[in-house]
Coordinates of C-alpha atoms in Angstrom, one line a residue:
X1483 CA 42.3 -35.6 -57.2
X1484 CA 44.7 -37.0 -54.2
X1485 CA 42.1 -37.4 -52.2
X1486 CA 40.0 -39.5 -54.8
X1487 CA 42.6 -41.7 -55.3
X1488 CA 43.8 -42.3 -51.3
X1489 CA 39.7 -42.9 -50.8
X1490 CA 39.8 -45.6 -53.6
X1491 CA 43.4 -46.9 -52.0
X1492 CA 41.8 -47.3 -48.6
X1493 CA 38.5 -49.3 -50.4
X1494 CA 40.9 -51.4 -51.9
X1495 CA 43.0 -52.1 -48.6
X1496 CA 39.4 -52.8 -46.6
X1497 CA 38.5 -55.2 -50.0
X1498 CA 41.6 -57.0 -50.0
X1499 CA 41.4 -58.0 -46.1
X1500 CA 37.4 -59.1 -47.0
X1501 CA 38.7 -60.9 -50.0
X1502 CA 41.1 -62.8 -48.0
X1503 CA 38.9 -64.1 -45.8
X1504 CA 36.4 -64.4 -47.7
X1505 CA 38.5 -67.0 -49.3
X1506 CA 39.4 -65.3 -52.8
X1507 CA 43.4 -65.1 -52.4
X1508 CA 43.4 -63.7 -56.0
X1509 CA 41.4 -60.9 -55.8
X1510 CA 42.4 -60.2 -52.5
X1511 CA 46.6 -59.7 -54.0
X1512 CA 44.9 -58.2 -56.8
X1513 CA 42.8 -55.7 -54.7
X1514 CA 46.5 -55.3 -52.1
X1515 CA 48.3 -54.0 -55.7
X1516 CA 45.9 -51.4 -56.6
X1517 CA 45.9 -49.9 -53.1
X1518 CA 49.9 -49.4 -52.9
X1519 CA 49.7 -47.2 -55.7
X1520 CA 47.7 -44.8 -54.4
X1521 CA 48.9 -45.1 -50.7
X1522 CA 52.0 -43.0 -48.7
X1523 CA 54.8 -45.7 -48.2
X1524 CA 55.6 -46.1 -44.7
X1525 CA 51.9 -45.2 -43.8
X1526 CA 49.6 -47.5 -41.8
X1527 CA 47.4 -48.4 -44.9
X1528 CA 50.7 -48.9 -47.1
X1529 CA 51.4 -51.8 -44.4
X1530 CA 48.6 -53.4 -44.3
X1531 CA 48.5 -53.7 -47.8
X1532 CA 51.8 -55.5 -47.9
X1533 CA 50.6 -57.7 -45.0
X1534 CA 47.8 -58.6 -47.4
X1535 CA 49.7 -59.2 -50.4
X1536 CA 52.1 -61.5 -48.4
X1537 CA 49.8 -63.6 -47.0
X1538 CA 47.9 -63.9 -50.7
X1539 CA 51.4 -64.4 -52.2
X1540 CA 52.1 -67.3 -49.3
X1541 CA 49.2 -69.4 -49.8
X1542 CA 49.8 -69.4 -53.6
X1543 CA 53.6 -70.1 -53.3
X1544 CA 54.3 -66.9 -55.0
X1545 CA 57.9 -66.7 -53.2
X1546 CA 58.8 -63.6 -55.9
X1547 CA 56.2 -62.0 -55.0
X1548 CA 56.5 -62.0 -51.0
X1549 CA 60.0 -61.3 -51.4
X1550 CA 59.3 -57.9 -53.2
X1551 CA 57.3 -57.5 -49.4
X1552 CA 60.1 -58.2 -47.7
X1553 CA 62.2 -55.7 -49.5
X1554 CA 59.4 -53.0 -49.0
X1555 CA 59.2 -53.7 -45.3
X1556 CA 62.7 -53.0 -44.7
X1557 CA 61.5 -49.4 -44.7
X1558 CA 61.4 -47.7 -41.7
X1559 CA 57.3 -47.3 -40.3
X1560 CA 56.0 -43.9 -39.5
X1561 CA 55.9 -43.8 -35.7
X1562 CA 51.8 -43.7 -36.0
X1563 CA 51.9 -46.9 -38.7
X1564 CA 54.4 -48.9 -35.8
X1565 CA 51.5 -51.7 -35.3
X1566 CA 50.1 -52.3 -38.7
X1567 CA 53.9 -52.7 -39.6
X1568 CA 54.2 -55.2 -36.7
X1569 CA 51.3 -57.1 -38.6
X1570 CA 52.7 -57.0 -42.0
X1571 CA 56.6 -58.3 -41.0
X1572 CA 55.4 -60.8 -38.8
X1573 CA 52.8 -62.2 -41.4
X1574 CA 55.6 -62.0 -44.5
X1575 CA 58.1 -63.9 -42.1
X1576 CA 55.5 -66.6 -41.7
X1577 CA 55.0 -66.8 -45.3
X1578 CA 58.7 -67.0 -46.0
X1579 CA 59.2 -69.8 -43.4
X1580 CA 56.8 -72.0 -45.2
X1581 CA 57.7 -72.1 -48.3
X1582 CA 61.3 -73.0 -47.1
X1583 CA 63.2 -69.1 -47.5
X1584 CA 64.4 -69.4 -43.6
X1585 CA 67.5 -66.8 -44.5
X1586 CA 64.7 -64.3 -45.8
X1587 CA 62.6 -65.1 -43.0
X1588 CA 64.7 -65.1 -40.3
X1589 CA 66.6 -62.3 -41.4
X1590 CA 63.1 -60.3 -41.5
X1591 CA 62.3 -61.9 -37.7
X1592 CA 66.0 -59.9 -36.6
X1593 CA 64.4 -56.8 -37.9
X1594 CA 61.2 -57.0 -36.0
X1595 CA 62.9 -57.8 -33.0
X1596 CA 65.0 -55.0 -33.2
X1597 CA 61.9 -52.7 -34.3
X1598 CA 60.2 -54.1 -31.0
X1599 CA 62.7 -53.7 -28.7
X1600 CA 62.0 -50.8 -25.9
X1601 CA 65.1 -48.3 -25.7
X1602 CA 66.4 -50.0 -22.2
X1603 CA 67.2 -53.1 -24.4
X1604 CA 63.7 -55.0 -23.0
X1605 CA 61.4 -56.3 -25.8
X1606 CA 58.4 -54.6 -26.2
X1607 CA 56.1 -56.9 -25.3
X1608 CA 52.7 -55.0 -26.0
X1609 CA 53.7 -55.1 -29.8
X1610 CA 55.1 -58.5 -29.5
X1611 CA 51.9 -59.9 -28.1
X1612 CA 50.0 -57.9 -30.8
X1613 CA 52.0 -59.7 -33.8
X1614 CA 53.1 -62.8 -32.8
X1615 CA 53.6 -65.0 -35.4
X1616 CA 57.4 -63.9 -36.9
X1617 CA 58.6 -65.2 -33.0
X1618 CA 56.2 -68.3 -32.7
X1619 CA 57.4 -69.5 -36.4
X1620 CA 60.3 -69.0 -36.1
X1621 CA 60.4 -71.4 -32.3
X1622 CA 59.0 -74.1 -34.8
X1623 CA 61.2 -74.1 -37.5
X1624 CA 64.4 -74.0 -34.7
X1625 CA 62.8 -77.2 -33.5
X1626 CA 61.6 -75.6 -30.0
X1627 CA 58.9 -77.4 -30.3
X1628 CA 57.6 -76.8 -26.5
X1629 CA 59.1 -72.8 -27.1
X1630 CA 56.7 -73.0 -29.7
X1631 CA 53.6 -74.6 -27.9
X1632 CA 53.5 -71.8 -24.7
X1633 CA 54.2 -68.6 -27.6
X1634 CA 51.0 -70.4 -29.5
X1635 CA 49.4 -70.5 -26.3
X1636 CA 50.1 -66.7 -25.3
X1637 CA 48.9 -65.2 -28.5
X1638 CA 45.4 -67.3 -28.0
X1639 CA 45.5 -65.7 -24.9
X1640 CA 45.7 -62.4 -25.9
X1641 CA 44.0 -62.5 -29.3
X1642 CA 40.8 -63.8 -27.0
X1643 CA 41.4 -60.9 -24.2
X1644 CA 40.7 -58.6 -26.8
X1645 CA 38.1 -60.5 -28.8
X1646 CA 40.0 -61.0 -32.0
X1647 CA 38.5 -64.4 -32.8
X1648 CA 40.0 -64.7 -36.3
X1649 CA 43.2 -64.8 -35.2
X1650 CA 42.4 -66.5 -31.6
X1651 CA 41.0 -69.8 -34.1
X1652 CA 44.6 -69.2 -36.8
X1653 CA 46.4 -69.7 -33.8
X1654 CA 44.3 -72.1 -32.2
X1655 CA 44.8 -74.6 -34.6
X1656 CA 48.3 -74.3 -34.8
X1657 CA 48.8 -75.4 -31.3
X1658 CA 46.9 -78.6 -32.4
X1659 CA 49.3 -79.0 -35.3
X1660 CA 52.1 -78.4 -32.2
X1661 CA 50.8 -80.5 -30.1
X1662 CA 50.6 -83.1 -32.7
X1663 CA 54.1 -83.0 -33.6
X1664 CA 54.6 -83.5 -29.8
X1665 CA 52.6 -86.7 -30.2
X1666 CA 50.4 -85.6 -27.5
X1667 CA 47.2 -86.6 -29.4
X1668 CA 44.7 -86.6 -27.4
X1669 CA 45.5 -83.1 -26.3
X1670 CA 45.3 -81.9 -29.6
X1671 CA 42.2 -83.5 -30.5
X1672 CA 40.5 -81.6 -27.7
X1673 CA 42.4 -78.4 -28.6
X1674 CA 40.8 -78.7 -32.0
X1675 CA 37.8 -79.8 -31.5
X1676 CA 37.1 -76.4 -29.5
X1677 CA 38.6 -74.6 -32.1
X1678 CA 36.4 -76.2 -34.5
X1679 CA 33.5 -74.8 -32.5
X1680 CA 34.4 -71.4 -32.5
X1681 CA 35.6 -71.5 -36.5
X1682 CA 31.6 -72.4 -36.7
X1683 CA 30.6 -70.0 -34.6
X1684 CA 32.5 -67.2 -36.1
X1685 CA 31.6 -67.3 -39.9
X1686 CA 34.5 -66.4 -41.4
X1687 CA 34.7 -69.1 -44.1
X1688 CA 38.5 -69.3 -43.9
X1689 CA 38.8 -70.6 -40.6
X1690 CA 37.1 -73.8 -40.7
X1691 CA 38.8 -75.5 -43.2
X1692 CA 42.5 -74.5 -41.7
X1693 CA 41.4 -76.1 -38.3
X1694 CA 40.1 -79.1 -39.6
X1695 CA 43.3 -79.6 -41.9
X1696 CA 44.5 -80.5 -38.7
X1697 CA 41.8 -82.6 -36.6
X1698 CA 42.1 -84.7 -39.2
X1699 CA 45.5 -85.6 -39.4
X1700 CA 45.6 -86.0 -35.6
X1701 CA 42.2 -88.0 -35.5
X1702 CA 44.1 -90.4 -38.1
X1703 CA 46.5 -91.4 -35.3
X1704 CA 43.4 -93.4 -33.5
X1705 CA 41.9 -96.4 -35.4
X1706 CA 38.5 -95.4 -33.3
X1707 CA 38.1 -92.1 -35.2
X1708 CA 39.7 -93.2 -38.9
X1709 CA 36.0 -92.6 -40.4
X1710 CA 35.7 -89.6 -38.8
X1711 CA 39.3 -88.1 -39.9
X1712 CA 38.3 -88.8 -43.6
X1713 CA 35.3 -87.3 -43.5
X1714 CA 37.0 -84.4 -41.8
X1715 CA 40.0 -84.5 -44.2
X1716 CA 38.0 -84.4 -46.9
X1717 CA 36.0 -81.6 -46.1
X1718 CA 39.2 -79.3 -45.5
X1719 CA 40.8 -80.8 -48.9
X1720 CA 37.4 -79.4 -50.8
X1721 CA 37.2 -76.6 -49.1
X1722 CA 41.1 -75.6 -49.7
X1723 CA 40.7 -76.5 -53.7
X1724 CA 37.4 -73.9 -53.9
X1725 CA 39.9 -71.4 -52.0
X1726 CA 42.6 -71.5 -54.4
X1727 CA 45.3 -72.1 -51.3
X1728 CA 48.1 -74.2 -52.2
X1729 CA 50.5 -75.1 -49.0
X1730 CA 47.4 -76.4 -46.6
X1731 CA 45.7 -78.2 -49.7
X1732 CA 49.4 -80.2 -50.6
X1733 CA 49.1 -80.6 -46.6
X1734 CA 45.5 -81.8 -46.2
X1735 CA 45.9 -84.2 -49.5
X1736 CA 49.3 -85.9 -47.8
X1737 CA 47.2 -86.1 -44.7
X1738 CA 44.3 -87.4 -46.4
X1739 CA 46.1 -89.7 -48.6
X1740 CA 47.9 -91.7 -45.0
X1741 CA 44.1 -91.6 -44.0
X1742 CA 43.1 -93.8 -47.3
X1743 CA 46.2 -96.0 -46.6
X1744 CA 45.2 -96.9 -43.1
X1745 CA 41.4 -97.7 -44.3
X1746 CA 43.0 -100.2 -46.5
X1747 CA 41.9 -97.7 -49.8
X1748 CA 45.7 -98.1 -51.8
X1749 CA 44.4 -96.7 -54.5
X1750 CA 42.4 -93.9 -53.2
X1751 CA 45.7 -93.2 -51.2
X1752 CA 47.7 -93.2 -54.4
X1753 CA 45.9 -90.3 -55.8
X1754 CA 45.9 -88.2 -53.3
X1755 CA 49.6 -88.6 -52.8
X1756 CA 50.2 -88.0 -56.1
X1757 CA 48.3 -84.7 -56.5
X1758 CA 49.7 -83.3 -53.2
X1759 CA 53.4 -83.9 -54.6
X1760 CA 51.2 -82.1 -58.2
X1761 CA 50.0 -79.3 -55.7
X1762 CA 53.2 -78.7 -53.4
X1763 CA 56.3 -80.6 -54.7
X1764 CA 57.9 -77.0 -55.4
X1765 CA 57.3 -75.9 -51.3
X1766 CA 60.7 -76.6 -49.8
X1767 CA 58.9 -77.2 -46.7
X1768 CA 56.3 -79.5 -47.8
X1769 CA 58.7 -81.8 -49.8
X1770 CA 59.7 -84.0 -47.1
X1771 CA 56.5 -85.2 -46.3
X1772 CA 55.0 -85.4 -49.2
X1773 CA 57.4 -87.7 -51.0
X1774 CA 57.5 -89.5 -47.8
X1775 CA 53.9 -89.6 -47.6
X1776 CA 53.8 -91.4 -51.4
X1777 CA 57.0 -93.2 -50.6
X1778 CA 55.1 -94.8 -47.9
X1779 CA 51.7 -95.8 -50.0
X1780 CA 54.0 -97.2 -52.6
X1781 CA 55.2 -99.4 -50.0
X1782 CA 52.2 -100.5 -49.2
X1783 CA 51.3 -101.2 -52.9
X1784 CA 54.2 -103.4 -53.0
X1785 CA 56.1 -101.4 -55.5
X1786 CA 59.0 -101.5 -53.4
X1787 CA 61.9 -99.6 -56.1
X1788 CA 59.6 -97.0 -56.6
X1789 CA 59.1 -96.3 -52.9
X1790 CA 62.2 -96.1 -52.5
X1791 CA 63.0 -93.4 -55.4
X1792 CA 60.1 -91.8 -53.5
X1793 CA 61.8 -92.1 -50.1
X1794 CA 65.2 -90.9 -50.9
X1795 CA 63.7 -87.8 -52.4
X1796 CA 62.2 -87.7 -49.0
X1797 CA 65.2 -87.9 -47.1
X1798 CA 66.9 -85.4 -49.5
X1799 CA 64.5 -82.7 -48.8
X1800 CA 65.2 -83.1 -44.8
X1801 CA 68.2 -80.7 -43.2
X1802 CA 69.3 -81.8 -40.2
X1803 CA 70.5 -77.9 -39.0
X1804 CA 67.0 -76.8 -39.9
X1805 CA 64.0 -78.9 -39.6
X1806 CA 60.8 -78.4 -41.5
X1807 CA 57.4 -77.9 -41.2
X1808 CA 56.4 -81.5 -41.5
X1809 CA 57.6 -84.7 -42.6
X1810 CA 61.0 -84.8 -41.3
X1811 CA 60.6 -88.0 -39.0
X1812 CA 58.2 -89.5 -41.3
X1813 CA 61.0 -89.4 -44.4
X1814 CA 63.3 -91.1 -42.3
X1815 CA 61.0 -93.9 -41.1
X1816 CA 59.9 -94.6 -44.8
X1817 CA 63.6 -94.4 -46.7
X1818 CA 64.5 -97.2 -44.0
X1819 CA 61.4 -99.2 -44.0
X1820 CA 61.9 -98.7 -47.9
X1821 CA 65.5 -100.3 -47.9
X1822 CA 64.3 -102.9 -45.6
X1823 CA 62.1 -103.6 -48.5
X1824 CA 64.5 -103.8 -50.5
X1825 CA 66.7 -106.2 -48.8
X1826 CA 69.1 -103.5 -47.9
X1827 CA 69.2 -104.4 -44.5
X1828 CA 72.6 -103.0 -43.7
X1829 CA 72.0 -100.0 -45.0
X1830 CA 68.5 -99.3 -43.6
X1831 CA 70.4 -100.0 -39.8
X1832 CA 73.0 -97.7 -40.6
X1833 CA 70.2 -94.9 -42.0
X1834 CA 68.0 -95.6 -38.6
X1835 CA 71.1 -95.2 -36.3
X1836 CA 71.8 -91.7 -37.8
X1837 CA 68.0 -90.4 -37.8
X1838 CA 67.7 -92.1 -34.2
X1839 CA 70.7 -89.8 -33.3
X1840 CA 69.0 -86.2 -34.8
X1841 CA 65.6 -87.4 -33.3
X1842 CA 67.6 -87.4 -30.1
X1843 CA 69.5 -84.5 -30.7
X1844 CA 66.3 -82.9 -31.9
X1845 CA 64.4 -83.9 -28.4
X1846 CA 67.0 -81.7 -26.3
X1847 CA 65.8 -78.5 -27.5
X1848 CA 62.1 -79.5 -26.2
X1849 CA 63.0 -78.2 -22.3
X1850 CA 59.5 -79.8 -21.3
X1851 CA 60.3 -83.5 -20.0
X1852 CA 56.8 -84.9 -20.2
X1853 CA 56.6 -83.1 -23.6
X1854 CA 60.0 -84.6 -24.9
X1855 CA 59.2 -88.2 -23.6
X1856 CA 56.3 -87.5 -25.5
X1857 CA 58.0 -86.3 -29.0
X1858 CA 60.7 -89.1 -28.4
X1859 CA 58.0 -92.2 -27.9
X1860 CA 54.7 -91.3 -28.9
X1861 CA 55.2 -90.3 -32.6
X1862 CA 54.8 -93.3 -34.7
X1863 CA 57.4 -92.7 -36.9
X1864 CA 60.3 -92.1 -34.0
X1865 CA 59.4 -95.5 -33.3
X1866 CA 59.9 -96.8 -36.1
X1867 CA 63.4 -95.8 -36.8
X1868 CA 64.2 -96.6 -32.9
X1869 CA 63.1 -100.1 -33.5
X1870 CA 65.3 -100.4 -36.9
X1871 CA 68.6 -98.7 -35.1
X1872 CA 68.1 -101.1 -32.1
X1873 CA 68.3 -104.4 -34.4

């Protein structure tokens, strides 16, 4: 009768990783729960089933839910269950980053690092490179943006060494999203553009959509390719709705919604805005730049009082010790282009000389000059609250 019931568990472990990439984040959680019921804790399967869960509960900001992982992984591995482990921490830490629990998360990142350190006090780097994404999340959201970019670059690396393409295209297209941040655009677009090919290529239905989530935000930045980053855009957004995934469909909506706006569609850009806000409003680590991202539209509607409601809820959502995912810079820009607006000149000044000091302060962590020239001149928005603070 065990053995019945660990056969079923293991099905549903192999169903819930198929599920998950097959797009069906429901069924996929659903398929995760049924297999820890059956399964050893601490055993290989029992992790892999929590790394599932976590990344289901993740997508569909279910932050009870993938803090009932955390808990559970706090449980010491069986030596031969070490690397699926690895996988499931450094995927719930992710998780917990984006949807803004960085205590949770980074207290979950101390206990990886201490579960993949070597006895002689050197990190194990084989494991490491195996489960990257607790360190390389957690470079982003310290706002070690170049840190970030060469970890990124490293687990590509490897991921394609050993022909994991999956996760080679995951992390792929986060280095375009870092690179973007950066302001180095055209590297990005290139970045992505290959990654694009080899989401194609692989067949995994999951991938495509993630990757061009961000080619189209950083084709956006180019009034050459504005067509092309809608169509693009768009294709992610539908995508992302048929997949049930919330965090990169609030994303791809703000993203889309900025696209409308600078095509001169208001309207179209009003809509999107507000069903991203609809979608994500409740993900901490969306909030900034989607309020910003309908703060800005509003502007551009001429509804000037309700941008700036919009914009201040912006700013609100920004914390100056622990930067977000997205949005940070473009809150900023819009609350003062928003009291401009208003006629509160003195106030938008005084608001642009304080974000131009954080941008700065922000830029020191990047060690990379070329890259922090970059981040400090190239991103539209850092030169919009430079211009305002130098008036």
């Amino acid at each position: 009768g065990q053995v019945r019931a660990l056969l079923g568990a293991l099905l549903d472990v192999a169903r819930a990783q198929l599920l998950r990439w097959s797009g069906d984040l429901a069924g996929s959680a659903a398929a995760a729960r049924a297999a820890l019921a059956s399964l050893p804790a601490g055993s290989a399967e029992w992790c892999e089933s929590l790394g599932e869960r976590a990344t289901a509960a993740g997508k569909t900001n279910d932050a009870s839910e993938l803090l009932a992982v955390a808990s559970a992984l706090r449980q010491r591995p069986a030596r031969e269950a070490r690397l699926a482990w690895d996988r499931a921490c450094a995927r719930t830490a992710v998780q917990l980053f984006y949807l803004g629990r960085r205590k949770e998360a980074l207290a979950l990142v101390r206990v990886f690092e201490k579960e993949t350190t070597l006895p002689d006090g050197a990190p194990d780097d084989v494991r490491r490179g195996l489960s990257p994404g607790a360190l390389v999340t957690a470079s982003l959201f310290a706002g070690r943006l170049d840190e970030h970019l060469e970890r990124l670059e490293d687990a590509v690396r490897a991921f394609r060494a050993i022909g994991d393409v999956r996760s080679e295209c995951l992390y792929g297209s986060a280095i375009g999203f870092a690179l973007s941040q950066l302001g180095a655009y055209a590297r990005a677009e290139r970045r992505l553009r290959r990654t694009v090919d080899v989401a194609r290529k692989s067949g995994v239905p999951v991938l495509l959509p993630l990757t061009l989530h961000n080619l189209g935000e950083v084709l956006s930045h180019d009034e050459r390719t504005l067509g092309e980053a809608l169509d693009v855009e768009s294709q992610a957004v539908d995508e992302l709705r048929a997949e049930g995934e919330t965090r990169f469909l609030a994303g791809s909506l703000a993203y889309r919604a900025r696209i409308h706006a600078s095509l001169g569609d208001d309207e179209a850009a009003e809509r999107d805005a507000r069903e991203a806000l609809a979608v994500g409003a409740s993900i901490d680590g969306l909030r900034a730049l989607l309020f910003g991202t309908l703060a800005d539209v509003l502007l551009l509607r001429g509804r000037t009082d309700e941008a700036l409601a919009s914009a201040r809820a912006a700013a609100g959502a920004v914390q100056t010790h622990a930067p977000a995912e997205a949005g940070d810079a473009l809150a900023m820009a819009t609350l003062v282009r928003a009291l401009a607006a208003t006629g509160a000149h003195d106030e938008a000044r005084a608001r642009a000389r304080t974000a131009w000091s954080d941008v700065v302060r922000r830029s020191k962590r990047i060690a990379n000059a070329t890259l922090r020239a970059s981040f400090l001149r190239r991103v539209p928005e850092h030169r919009v609250i430079f211009q305002m603070a130098s008036t």
